[in-house]
């Protein structure tokens, strides 16, 4: 009986063909793809359990006279409620108060609500994330997902952890993570674990 040995190593000629194909596609990229410029505003605010009352204008537009309105706005809040036993056990809807407060904020000539639409909100006890998009780009946003990850009391409590939102806009995927963990160098590893966990849930 005749036996044959097969090599698992890639053929150099195949690698050359692949490189040629990739180069040819890049050279003609303008024929099959279009570049879009997007501006994104990401804000983080530990509100220390206080209700929304401060003017958010200078936060959202710190240099108004030179700034254009961003296409995407992601706002991450920490400690939107007091971190007590009741907050851990009772579900709450704190996003409504912040949505209403932000919606009345004046940006340039119009209010926030006049120019943006909420695409996703997600919260975990004291963590809250709100993601907005310009109204004229709403049709370009799809595959919006959200996930929460608690790593606090008993390893699962929501007093510490993270919330995440992922979305596709045009043909690009974006993921936002809002996190609050213990202050210690050891917990850097927990931070890495949370990010990996979030990636698995919102992208897989």
Short mmCIF file of C-alpha atoms in Angstrom, two decimals:
data_model
loop_
_atom_site.label_atom_id
_atom_site.label_comp_id
_atom_site.label_asym_id
_atom_site.label_seq_id
_atom_site.Cartn_x
_atom_site.Cartn_y
_atom_site.Cartn_z
CA UNK A 1 0.00 0.00 0.00
CA UNK A 2 1.33 3.40 -0.96
CA UNK A 3 1.49 6.02 1.77
CA UNK A 4 1.64 9.79 1.37
CA UNK A 5 2.77 12.50 3.72
CA UNK A 6 0.88 15.79 3.77
CA UNK A 7 2.45 18.98 5.05
CA UNK A 8 0.42 21.31 7.23
CA UNK A 9 2.72 24.23 6.47
CA UNK A 10 1.19 26.96 4.23
CA UNK A 11 2.28 26.91 0.63
CA UNK A 12 4.47 29.90 -0.21
CA UNK A 13 2.67 30.34 -3.51
CA UNK A 14 -0.68 30.52 -1.67
CA UNK A 15 0.72 33.16 0.70
CA UNK A 16 1.94 35.15 -2.28
CA UNK A 17 -1.49 35.01 -3.88
CA UNK A 18 -3.16 36.13 -0.67
CA UNK A 19 -0.78 39.07 -0.31
CA UNK A 20 -1.42 40.04 -3.92
CA UNK A 21 -5.19 39.89 -3.42
CA UNK A 22 -5.04 42.02 -0.26
CA UNK A 23 -2.85 44.61 -1.97
CA UNK A 24 -5.14 44.70 -5.01
CA UNK A 25 -8.18 45.22 -2.77
CA UNK A 26 -6.47 48.03 -0.86
CA UNK A 27 -5.45 49.72 -4.10
CA UNK A 28 -9.09 49.75 -5.23
CA UNK A 29 -10.56 50.41 -1.80
CA UNK A 30 -12.24 53.62 -2.90
CA UNK A 31 -14.40 51.56 -5.30
CA UNK A 32 -15.99 49.40 -2.61
CA UNK A 33 -15.80 51.36 0.61
CA UNK A 34 -16.47 54.87 1.85
CA UNK A 35 -14.86 56.57 4.84
CA UNK A 36 -17.10 58.42 7.29
CA UNK A 37 -15.90 60.75 10.02
CA UNK A 38 -17.70 60.41 13.35
CA UNK A 39 -17.28 62.48 16.47
CA UNK A 40 -17.95 60.83 19.84
CA UNK A 41 -18.34 62.45 23.24
CA UNK A 42 -17.73 60.21 26.29
CA UNK A 43 -18.40 61.63 29.72
CA UNK A 44 -17.99 60.11 33.19
CA UNK A 45 -19.51 61.58 36.35
CA UNK A 46 -19.65 60.28 39.92
CA UNK A 47 -22.70 62.13 41.23
CA UNK A 48 -22.36 60.82 44.81
CA UNK A 49 -26.02 59.87 45.15
CA UNK A 50 -27.31 63.35 44.32
CA UNK A 51 -30.33 63.99 42.14
CA UNK A 52 -29.81 65.80 38.83
CA UNK A 53 -29.95 69.55 39.30
CA UNK A 54 -26.65 71.01 38.07
CA UNK A 55 -26.45 72.55 34.62
CA UNK A 56 -24.87 70.00 32.26
CA UNK A 57 -24.13 72.49 29.50
CA UNK A 58 -20.48 73.08 30.37
CA UNK A 59 -19.95 69.34 30.83
CA UNK A 60 -21.38 68.39 27.45
CA UNK A 61 -19.84 71.34 25.61
CA UNK A 62 -16.76 72.58 27.50
CA UNK A 63 -15.57 74.76 24.58
CA UNK A 64 -18.84 75.66 22.94
CA UNK A 65 -17.63 78.37 20.58
CA UNK A 66 -15.14 75.98 18.93
CA UNK A 67 -16.98 72.70 19.29
CA UNK A 68 -19.35 70.94 16.91
CA UNK A 69 -22.08 68.66 18.15
CA UNK A 70 -20.82 65.07 18.41
CA UNK A 71 -22.53 62.30 16.47
CA UNK A 72 -22.57 59.90 19.41
CA UNK A 73 -22.84 60.78 23.08
CA UNK A 74 -22.09 58.21 25.79
CA UNK A 75 -22.64 59.29 29.39
CA UNK A 76 -21.52 57.07 32.26
CA UNK A 77 -22.67 57.87 35.78
CA UNK A 78 -21.54 56.33 39.05
CA UNK A 79 -23.34 56.36 42.41
CA UNK A 80 -26.64 57.60 41.01
CA UNK A 81 -28.23 56.13 44.15
CA UNK A 82 -26.94 55.73 47.69
CA UNK A 83 -25.15 52.39 47.95
CA UNK A 84 -27.13 50.92 50.82
CA UNK A 85 -28.91 47.61 51.41
CA UNK A 86 -32.19 48.88 49.97
CA UNK A 87 -30.53 49.97 46.73
CA UNK A 88 -28.97 46.52 46.33
CA UNK A 89 -32.24 44.68 46.85
CA UNK A 90 -34.80 46.94 45.16
CA UNK A 91 -34.75 47.65 41.44
CA UNK A 92 -34.99 51.32 40.62
CA UNK A 93 -35.40 53.46 37.55
CA UNK A 94 -33.05 56.38 38.03
CA UNK A 95 -32.43 56.84 34.32
CA UNK A 96 -35.73 58.67 33.81
CA UNK A 97 -34.67 61.60 36.02
CA UNK A 98 -31.35 61.98 34.24
CA UNK A 99 -32.90 61.63 30.81
CA UNK A 100 -35.37 64.40 31.58
CA UNK A 101 -32.68 66.64 33.04
CA UNK A 102 -30.30 66.15 30.12
CA UNK A 103 -33.09 66.60 27.60
CA UNK A 104 -33.68 70.16 28.77
CA UNK A 105 -30.00 71.11 28.51
CA UNK A 106 -29.44 73.79 25.89
CA UNK A 107 -26.74 72.98 23.33
CA UNK A 108 -26.09 75.79 20.89
CA UNK A 109 -29.51 76.77 19.53
CA UNK A 110 -31.62 73.79 20.61
CA UNK A 111 -32.17 71.50 23.57
CA UNK A 112 -30.47 68.14 23.87
CA UNK A 113 -33.75 66.31 23.16
CA UNK A 114 -34.26 68.32 19.97
CA UNK A 115 -31.00 67.03 18.52
CA UNK A 116 -30.44 63.57 20.00
CA UNK A 117 -32.34 60.35 20.46
CA UNK A 118 -31.65 57.77 23.15
CA UNK A 119 -30.55 54.45 21.65
CA UNK A 120 -29.82 52.55 24.86
CA UNK A 121 -29.88 52.89 28.62
CA UNK A 122 -28.55 50.34 31.10
CA UNK A 123 -28.01 50.47 34.85
CA UNK A 124 -26.69 48.32 37.68
CA UNK A 125 -27.54 49.68 41.14
CA UNK A 126 -25.46 52.90 41.19
CA UNK A 127 -24.08 52.60 37.66
CA UNK A 128 -25.95 54.18 34.78
CA UNK A 129 -25.07 54.52 31.11
CA UNK A 130 -26.98 56.53 28.52
CA UNK A 131 -26.06 56.37 24.83
CA UNK A 132 -27.44 58.92 22.39
CA UNK A 133 -27.09 59.49 18.66
CA UNK A 134 -27.85 62.48 16.46
CA UNK A 135 -31.37 62.13 15.09
CA UNK A 136 -30.19 62.27 11.48
CA UNK A 137 -27.99 59.19 12.12
CA UNK A 138 -30.58 57.02 13.87
CA UNK A 139 -31.12 54.88 10.77
CA UNK A 140 -27.38 54.10 10.66
CA UNK A 141 -27.35 52.52 14.13
CA UNK A 142 -28.18 48.83 14.55
CA UNK A 143 -27.38 45.73 16.62
CA UNK A 144 -27.58 47.60 19.91
CA UNK A 145 -26.90 45.37 22.91
CA UNK A 146 -26.27 45.92 26.61
CA UNK A 147 -24.85 43.86 29.46
CA UNK A 148 -24.22 44.23 33.20
CA UNK A 149 -21.61 42.52 35.37
CA UNK A 150 -21.72 42.69 39.18
CA UNK A 151 -18.59 41.76 41.15
CA UNK A 152 -19.42 43.28 44.53
CA UNK A 153 -20.91 41.51 47.56
CA UNK A 154 -20.37 37.73 47.38
CA UNK A 155 -18.77 38.27 44.00
CA UNK A 156 -22.05 39.12 42.30
CA UNK A 157 -23.45 42.19 44.03
CA UNK A 158 -24.13 45.28 41.98
CA UNK A 159 -22.43 47.67 44.39
CA UNK A 160 -19.31 47.11 42.28
CA UNK A 161 -19.11 46.11 38.65
CA UNK A 162 -19.73 47.48 35.18
CA UNK A 163 -22.31 48.12 32.50
CA UNK A 164 -21.65 48.03 28.79
CA UNK A 165 -23.35 49.01 25.54
CA UNK A 166 -22.26 47.93 22.09
CA UNK A 167 -23.63 49.08 18.75
CA UNK A 168 -22.90 49.16 15.06
CA UNK A 169 -22.92 52.50 13.29
CA UNK A 170 -22.43 52.32 9.54
CA UNK A 171 -20.11 49.29 9.34
CA UNK A 172 -18.12 49.91 12.52
CA UNK A 173 -18.68 48.31 15.93
CA UNK A 174 -18.24 50.37 19.09
CA UNK A 175 -18.36 49.26 22.72
CA UNK A 176 -18.70 51.56 25.75
CA UNK A 177 -17.97 50.36 29.30
CA UNK A 178 -18.82 52.18 32.53
CA UNK A 179 -17.08 50.62 35.51
CA UNK A 180 -16.73 51.07 39.26
CA UNK A 181 -14.54 48.71 41.30
CA UNK A 182 -12.58 48.74 44.55
CA UNK A 183 -9.56 51.03 44.82
CA UNK A 184 -6.58 48.72 45.07
CA UNK A 185 -3.90 47.54 42.64
CA UNK A 186 -5.14 43.97 43.13
CA UNK A 187 -8.46 44.86 41.58
CA UNK A 188 -6.81 45.68 38.28
CA UNK A 189 -7.19 41.96 37.61
CA UNK A 190 -10.90 42.19 38.37
CA UNK A 191 -11.09 45.10 35.93
CA UNK A 192 -9.46 42.94 33.26
CA UNK A 193 -11.88 40.11 34.03
CA UNK A 194 -14.87 42.43 33.73
CA UNK A 195 -13.71 43.78 30.37
CA UNK A 196 -13.19 40.25 29.05
CA UNK A 197 -16.61 39.20 30.36
CA UNK A 198 -18.29 42.21 28.78
CA UNK A 199 -16.60 41.52 25.46
CA UNK A 200 -17.87 37.96 25.47
CA UNK A 201 -21.47 38.92 26.19
CA UNK A 202 -21.90 41.98 23.98
CA UNK A 203 -19.87 40.86 20.97
CA UNK A 204 -20.29 37.08 20.83
#
